[in-house]
Coordinates of C-alpha atoms in Angstrom, one line a residue:
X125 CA 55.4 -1.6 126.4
X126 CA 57.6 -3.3 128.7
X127 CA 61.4 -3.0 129.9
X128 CA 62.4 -5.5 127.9
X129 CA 60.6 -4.8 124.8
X130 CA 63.5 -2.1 124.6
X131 CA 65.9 -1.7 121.5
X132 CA 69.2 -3.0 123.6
X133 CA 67.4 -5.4 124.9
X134 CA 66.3 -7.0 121.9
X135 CA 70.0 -6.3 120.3
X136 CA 71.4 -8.4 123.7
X137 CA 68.8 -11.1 123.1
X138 CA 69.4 -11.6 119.1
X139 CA 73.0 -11.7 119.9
X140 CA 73.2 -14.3 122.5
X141 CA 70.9 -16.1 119.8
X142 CA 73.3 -16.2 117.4
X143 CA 76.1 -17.2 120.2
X144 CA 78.2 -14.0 119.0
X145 CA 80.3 -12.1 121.5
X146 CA 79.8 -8.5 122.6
X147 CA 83.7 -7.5 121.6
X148 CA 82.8 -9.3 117.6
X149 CA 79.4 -7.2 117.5
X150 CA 81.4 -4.1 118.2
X151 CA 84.2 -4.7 116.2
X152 CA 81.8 -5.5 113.2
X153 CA 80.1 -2.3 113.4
X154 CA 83.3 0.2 114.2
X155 CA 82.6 1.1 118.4
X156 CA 83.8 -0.2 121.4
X157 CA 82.5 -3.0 123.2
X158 CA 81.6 -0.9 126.6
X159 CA 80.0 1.4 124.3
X160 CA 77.8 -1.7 122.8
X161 CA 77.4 -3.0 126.4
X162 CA 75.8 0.6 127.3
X163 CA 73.3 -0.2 124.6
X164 CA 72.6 -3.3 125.2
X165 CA 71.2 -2.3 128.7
X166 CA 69.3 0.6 127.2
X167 CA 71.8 3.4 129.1
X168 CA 72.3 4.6 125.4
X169 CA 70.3 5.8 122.7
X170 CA 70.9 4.5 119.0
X171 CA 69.2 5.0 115.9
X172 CA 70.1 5.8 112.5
X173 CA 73.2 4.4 110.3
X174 CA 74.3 2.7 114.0
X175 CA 71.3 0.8 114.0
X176 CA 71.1 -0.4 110.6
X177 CA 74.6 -1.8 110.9
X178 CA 73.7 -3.7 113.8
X179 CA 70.3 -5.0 112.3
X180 CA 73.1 -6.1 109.0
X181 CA 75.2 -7.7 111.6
X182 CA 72.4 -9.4 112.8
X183 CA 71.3 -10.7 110.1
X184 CA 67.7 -8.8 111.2
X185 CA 66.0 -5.8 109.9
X186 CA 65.7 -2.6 111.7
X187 CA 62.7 -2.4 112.6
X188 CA 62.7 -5.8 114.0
X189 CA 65.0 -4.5 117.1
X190 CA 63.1 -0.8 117.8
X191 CA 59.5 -0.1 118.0
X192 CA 59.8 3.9 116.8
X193 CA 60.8 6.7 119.2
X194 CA 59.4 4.2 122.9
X195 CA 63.0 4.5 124.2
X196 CA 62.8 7.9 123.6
X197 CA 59.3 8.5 125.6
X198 CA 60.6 6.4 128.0
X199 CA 62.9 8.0 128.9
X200 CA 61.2 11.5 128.5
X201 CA 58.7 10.6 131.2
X202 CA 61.2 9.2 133.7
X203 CA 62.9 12.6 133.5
X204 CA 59.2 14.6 134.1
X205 CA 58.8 12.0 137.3
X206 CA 62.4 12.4 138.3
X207 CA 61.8 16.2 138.5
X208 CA 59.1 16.1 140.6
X209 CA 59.9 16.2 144.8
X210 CA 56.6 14.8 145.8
X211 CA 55.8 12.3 143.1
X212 CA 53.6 9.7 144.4
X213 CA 54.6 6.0 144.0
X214 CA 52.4 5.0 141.1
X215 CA 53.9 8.5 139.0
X216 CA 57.0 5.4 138.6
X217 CA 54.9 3.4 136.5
X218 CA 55.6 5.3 133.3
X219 CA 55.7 2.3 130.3
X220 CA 51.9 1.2 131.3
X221 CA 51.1 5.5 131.4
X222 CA 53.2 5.6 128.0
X223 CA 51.0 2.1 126.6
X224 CA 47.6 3.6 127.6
X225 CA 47.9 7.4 126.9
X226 CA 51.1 8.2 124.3
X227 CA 49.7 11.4 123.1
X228 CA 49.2 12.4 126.6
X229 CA 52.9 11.5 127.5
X230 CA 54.4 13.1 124.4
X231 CA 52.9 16.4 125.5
X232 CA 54.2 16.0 128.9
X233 CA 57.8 15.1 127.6
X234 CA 57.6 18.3 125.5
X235 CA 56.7 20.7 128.6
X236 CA 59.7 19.1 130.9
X237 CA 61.5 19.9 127.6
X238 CA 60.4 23.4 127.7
X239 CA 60.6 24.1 131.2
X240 CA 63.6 22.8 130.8
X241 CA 64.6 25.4 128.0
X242 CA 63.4 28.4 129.7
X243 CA 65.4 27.6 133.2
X244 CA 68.2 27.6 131.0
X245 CA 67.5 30.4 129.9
X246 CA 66.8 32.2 133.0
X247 CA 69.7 31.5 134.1
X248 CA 71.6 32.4 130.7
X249 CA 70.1 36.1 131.0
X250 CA 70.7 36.4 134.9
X251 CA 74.3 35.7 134.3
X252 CA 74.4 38.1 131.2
X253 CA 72.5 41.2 132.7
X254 CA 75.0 40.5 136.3
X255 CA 78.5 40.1 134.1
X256 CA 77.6 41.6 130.7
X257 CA 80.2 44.4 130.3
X258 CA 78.5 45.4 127.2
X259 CA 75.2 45.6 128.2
X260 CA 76.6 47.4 131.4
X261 CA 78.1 50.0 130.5
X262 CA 75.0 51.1 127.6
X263 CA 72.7 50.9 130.7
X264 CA 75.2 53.7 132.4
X265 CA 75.1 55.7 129.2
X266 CA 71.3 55.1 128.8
X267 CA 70.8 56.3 132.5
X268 CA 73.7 59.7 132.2
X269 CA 72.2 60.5 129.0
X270 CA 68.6 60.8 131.1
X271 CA 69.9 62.6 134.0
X272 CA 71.9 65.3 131.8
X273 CA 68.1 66.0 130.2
X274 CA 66.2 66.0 133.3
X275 CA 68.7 68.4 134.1
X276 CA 69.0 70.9 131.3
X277 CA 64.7 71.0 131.5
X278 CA 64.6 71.6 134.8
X279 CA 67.0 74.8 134.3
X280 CA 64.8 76.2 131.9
X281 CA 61.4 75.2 133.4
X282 CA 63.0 77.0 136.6
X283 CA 64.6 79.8 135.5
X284 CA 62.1 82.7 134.2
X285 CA 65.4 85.6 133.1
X286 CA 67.7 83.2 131.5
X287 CA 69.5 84.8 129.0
X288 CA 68.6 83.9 125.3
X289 CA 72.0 83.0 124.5
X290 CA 72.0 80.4 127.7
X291 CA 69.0 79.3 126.2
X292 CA 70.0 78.4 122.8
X293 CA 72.8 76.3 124.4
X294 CA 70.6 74.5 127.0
X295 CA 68.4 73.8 124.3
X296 CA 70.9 72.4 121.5
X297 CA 71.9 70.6 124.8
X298 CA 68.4 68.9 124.8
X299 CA 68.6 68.4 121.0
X300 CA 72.2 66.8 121.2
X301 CA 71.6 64.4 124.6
X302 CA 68.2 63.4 123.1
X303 CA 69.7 62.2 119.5
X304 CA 72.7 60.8 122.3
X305 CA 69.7 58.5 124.7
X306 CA 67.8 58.0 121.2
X307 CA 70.9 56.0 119.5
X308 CA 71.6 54.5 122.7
X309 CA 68.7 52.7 123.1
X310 CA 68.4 51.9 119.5
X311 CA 71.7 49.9 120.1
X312 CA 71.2 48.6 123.5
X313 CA 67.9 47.4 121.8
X314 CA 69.7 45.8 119.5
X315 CA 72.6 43.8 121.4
X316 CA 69.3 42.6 122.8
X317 CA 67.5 41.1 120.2
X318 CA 70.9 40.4 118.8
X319 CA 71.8 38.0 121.9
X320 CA 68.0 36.5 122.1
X321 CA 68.8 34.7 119.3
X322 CA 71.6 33.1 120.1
X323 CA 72.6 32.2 124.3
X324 CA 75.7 31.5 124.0
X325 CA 76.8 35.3 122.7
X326 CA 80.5 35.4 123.3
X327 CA 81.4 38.5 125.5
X328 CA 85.1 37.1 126.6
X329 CA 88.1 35.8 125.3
X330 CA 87.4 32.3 127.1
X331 CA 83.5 32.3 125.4
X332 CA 85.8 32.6 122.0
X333 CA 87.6 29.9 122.7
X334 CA 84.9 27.6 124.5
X335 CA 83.3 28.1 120.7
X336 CA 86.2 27.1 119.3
X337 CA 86.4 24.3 120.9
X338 CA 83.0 23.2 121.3
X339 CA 83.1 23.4 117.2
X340 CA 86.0 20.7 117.2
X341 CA 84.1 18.5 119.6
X342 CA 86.9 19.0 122.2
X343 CA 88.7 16.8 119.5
X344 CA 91.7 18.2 117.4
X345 CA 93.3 15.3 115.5
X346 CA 95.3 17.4 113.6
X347 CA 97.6 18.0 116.9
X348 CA 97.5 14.1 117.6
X349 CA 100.1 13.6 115.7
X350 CA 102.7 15.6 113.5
X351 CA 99.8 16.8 110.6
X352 CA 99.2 20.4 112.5
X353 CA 100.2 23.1 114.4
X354 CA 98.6 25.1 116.6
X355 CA 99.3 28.4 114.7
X356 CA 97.8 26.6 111.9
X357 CA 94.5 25.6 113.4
X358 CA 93.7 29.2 115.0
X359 CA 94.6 30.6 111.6
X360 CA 91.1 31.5 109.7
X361 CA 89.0 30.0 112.6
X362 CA 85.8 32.5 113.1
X363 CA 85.1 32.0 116.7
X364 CA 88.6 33.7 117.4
X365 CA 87.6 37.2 116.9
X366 CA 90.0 38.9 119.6
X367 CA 93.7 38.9 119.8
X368 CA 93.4 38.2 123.8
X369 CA 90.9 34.7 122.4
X370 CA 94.0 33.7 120.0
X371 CA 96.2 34.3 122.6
X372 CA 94.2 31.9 125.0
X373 CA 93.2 29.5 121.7
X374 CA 97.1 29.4 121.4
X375 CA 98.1 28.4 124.8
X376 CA 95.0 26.0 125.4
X377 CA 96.1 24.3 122.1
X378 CA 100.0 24.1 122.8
X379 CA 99.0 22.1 125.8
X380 CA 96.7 20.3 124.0
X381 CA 99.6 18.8 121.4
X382 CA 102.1 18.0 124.5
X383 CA 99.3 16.2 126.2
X384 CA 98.8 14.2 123.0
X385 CA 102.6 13.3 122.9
X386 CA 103.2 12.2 126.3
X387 CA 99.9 9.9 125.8
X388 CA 98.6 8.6 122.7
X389 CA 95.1 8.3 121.9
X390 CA 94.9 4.6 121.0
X391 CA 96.5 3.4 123.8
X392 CA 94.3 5.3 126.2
X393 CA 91.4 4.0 124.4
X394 CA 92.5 0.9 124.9
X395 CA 93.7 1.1 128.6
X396 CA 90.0 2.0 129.0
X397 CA 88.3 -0.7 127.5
X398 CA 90.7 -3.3 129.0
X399 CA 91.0 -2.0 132.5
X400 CA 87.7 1.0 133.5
X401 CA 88.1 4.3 133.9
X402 CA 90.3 4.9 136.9
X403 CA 92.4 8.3 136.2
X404 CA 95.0 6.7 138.7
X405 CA 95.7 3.3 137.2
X406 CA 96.1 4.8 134.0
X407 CA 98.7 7.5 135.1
X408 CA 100.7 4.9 136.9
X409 CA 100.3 2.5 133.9
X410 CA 101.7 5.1 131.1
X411 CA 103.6 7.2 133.7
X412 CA 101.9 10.4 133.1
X413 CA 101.0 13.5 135.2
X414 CA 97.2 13.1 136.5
X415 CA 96.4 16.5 135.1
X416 CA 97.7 14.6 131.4
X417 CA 95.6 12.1 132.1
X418 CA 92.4 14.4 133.3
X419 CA 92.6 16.4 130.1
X420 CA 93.3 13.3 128.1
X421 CA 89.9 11.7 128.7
X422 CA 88.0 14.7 128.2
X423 CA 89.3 14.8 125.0
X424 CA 87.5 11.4 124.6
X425 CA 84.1 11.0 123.1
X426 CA 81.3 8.8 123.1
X427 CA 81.8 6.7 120.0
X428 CA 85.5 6.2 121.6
X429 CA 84.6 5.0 125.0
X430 CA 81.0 4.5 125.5
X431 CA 80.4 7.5 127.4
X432 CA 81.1 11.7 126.8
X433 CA 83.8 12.9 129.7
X434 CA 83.4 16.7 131.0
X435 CA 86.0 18.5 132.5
X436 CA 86.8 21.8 134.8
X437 CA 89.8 23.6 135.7
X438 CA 90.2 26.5 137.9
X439 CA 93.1 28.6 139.5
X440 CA 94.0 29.3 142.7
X441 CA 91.5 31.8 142.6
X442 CA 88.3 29.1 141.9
X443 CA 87.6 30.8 138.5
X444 CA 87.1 28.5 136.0
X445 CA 89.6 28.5 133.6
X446 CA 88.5 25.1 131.3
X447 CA 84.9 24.2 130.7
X448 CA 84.3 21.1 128.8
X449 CA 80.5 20.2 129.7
X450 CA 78.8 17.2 129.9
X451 CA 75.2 16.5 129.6
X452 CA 73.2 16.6 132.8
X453 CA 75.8 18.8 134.4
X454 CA 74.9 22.3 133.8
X455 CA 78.3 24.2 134.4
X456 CA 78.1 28.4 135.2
X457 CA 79.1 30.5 132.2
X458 CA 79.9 33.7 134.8
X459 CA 81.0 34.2 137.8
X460 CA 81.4 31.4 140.4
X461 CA 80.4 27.7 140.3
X462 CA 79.1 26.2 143.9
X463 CA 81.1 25.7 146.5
X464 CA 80.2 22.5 147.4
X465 CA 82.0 21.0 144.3
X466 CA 84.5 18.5 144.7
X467 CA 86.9 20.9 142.1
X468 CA 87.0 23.4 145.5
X469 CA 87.1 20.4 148.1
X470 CA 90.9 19.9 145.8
X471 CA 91.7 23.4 146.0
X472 CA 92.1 23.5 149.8
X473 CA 93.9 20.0 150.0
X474 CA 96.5 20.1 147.5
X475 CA 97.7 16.8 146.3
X476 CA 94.9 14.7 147.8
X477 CA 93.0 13.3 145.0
X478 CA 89.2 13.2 145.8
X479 CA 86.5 11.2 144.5
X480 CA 83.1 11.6 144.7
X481 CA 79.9 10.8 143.5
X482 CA 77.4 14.1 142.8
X483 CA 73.8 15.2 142.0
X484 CA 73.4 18.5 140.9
X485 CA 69.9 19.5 143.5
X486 CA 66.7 21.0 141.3
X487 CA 67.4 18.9 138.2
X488 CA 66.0 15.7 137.1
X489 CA 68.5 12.8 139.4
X490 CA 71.5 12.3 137.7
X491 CA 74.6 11.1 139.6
X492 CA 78.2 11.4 138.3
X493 CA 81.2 10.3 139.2
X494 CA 83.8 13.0 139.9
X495 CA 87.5 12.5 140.6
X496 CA 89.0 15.4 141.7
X497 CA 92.8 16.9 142.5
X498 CA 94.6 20.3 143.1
X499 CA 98.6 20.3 142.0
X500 CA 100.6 23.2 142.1
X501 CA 103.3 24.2 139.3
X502 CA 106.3 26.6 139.1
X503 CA 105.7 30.0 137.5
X504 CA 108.7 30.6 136.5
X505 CA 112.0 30.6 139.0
X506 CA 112.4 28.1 141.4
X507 CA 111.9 30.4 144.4
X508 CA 108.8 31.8 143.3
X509 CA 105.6 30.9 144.7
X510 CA 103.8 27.9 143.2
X511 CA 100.8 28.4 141.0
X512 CA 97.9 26.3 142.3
X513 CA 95.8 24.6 140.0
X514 CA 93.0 22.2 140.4
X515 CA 91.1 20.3 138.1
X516 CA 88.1 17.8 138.3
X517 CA 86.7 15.2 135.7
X518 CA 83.2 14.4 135.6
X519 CA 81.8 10.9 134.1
X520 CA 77.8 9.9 134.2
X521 CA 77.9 7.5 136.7
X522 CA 75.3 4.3 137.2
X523 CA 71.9 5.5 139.2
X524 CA 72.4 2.2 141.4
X525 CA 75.5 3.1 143.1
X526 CA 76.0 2.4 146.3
X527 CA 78.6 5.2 147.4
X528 CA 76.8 7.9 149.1
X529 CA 75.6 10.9 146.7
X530 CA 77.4 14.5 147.6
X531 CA 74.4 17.2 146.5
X532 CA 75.2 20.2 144.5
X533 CA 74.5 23.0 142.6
X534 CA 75.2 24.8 139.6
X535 CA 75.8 28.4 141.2
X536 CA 74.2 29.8 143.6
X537 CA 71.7 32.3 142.1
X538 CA 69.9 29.6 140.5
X539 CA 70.3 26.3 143.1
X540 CA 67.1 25.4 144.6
X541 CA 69.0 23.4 147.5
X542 CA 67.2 25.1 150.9
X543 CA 69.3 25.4 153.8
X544 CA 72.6 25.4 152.6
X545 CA 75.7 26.8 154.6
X546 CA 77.6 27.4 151.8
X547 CA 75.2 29.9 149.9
X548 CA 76.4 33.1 149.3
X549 CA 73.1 34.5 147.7
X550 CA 69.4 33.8 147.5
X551 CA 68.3 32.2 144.3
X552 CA 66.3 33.9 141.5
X553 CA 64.5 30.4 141.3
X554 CA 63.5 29.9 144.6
X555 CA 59.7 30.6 144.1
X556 CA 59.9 29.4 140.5
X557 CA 60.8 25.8 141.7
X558 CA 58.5 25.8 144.2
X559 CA 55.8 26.5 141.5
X560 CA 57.5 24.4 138.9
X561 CA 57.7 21.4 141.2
X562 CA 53.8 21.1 141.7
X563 CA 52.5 22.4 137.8
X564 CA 52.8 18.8 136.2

């Protein structure tokens, strides 16, 4: 099961045998011809109606260009190597482990996947039991409604001449807190089970809308042009369950519609296939703010440029005010992202752009390609003081770069990176790394 026995590969090869061009492959079958180019040199999955296109195109049948799910367990096994520290050299040699023993490397695909699963959601109930207000505030009720009864029964264990009318109201006291901590529980017990089921509970305005949006696929073509409004869109829409969530929904999409006006969709799509994916050369080209032009891209999916943009915004403050993820670049859902981040780097140089290339430490290797940039606006007259806002893009970037690699985290209370000067708290998966890193 070698290299080249891959799906792109084949693809490539039956192409160049037919002496057609990448752009008239891609053009045939409806995507771009970087996103064929990523496929062609296996940096992209493809199955399905996608395939069979190509395998029409190609005057081949389907299963003539894949073997099954190999590019799948391929790549599955190069992740469980790339998360171990101390893997020895012949640990690399994954296709003749994959040829010899499949079963055995499906199962170990499946426990990276579920290690995987449960550091996410480690980290998902950390965040919830640290900024929950809910959950909070019935742990406080919970714990008064206790207290109060340890206190009425120590009264009347204490007290041998209490007067029986004292003791009828210390004991409808016990009866009422006890019904009190009994429904208490029952609901804390639920909002429990209620959020097991789903991570992603929404307990702020900005969760609301991050649903919303996440729904849409960051995409809203009805504000591309002149079909919708944003009033419309938010109308009926069942993530927005809050008035301070429609209010946020409302602004997020107002902006959304002027970025779309002051740069189409088409012609960014084509700037990008023509010229790369430089945020700078295509704000000087179309003559467009940078922060346009960040927002713009992220917008962007892979079908339209070969690759899925991500996207964070924060205020002067470093909270995060837009979260548009990407794959392979876990982004906090509470409280403060790491400091090491080029998004920060931007905050405290305002309108020096910054680009780097990043690896998010304790996390299978996965570089990206971050451009970066802090730009402040008016908030309202011109005398008052400027509103600072920074904003950094996030693309998957090629393994084989040779820029030097910035290492980051996600947060600090669950980055594994030892030694940092910029940590602000030990990490609640300090020993469990230490453990995970040797268990395979």
């Amino acid at each position: 099961m070698s290299r080249g026995a891959l799906t792109g590969t084949r693809i490539r090869e039956r192409r160049m045998m037919l002496r057609m061009r990448q752009s008239e492959l891609a053009r045939a079958v409806g995507i771009s011809a970087s996103y064929l180019n990523l496929i062609e040199h296996n940096k992209r999955r493809i199955g399905g109606k996608l395939l069979v296109d190509i395998a029409k195109t190609l005057s081949v049948d389907a299963s003539a260009l894949t073997e099954g799910a190999e590019v799948a367990l391929l790549d599955g096994l190069r992740q469980v190597v790339a998360a171990q520290t101390d893997a020895p050299q012949e640990a690399l040699q994954v296709e003749g482990f994959a040829d010899r023993f499949p079963a055995w490397a499906q199962i170990l695909v499946e426990r990276q996947e579920r290690v995987q699963e449960l550091e996410r959601l480690v980290e998902m109930l950390s965040d919830r039991l640290t900024h929950d207000p809910f959950l909070s505030a019935a742990l406080h009720e919970v714990l008064s409604t206790v207290t109060a009864i340890r206190s009425t029964a120590d009264i009347l264990a204490d007290t041998t001449d209490l007067d029986r009318d004292w003791q009828m109201r210390f004991h409808r006291n016990l009866r009422d807190d006890s019904h009190r901590l009994a429904e208490g529980a029952q609901a804390l017990v639920t909002y429990l089970d209620d959020g097991a089921e789903g991570a992603q509970e929404k307990t702020l305005p900005q969760d609301e809308v991050d649903a919303f949006l996440r729904r849409h696929d960051y995409h809203l073509a009805e504000l591309e042009g002149q079909a919708g409004t944003p009033e419309a869109l938010i109308e009926g829409a069942a993530e927005l369950e809050s008035p301070h969530a429609r209010e946020l929904a409302l602004r997020a999409l107002g902006q959304y519609q002027t970025d779309a006006a002051h740069l189409l969709r088409a012609d960014l799509i084509a700037a990008i296939t023509e010229n790369g994916l430089d945020p700078g050369v295509i704000s000087a080209r179309f003559g467009v703010d940078i922060m346009t032009v960040f927002r713009r891209i992220a917008s962007l999916g892979e079908e339209d440029i070969g690759l899925t943009p991500g996207l964070v915004m924060c205020d002067g403050s470093g909270t995060l005010t837009v979260r548009k993820p990407v794959a392979g670049f876990e982004l906090p859902r509470y409280g403060a992202a790491c400091p090491l981040w080029p998004l920060y780097a931007a905050l405290t140089h305002p309108m020096t752009p910054i680009a780097a290339v990043v690896e998010q430490s304790g996390r299978p290797p996965q570089r990206f390609q971050t451009y970066a940039i802090c730009r402040p606006r008016l908030g309202g007259a011109f005398s008052d003081p400027p509103i600072f806002e920074a904003a950094m893009l996030i693309l998957p970037a090629t393994s084989d770069s040779a820029e030097p690699v910035l290492p980051i985290g996600t947060s600090c209370r669950i980055c594994s990176q030892d030694n940092c000067a910029a940590r602000r708290e030990p990490s609640i998966l300090a020993d469990v790394s230490g453990v995970g890193g040797n268990a395979l």
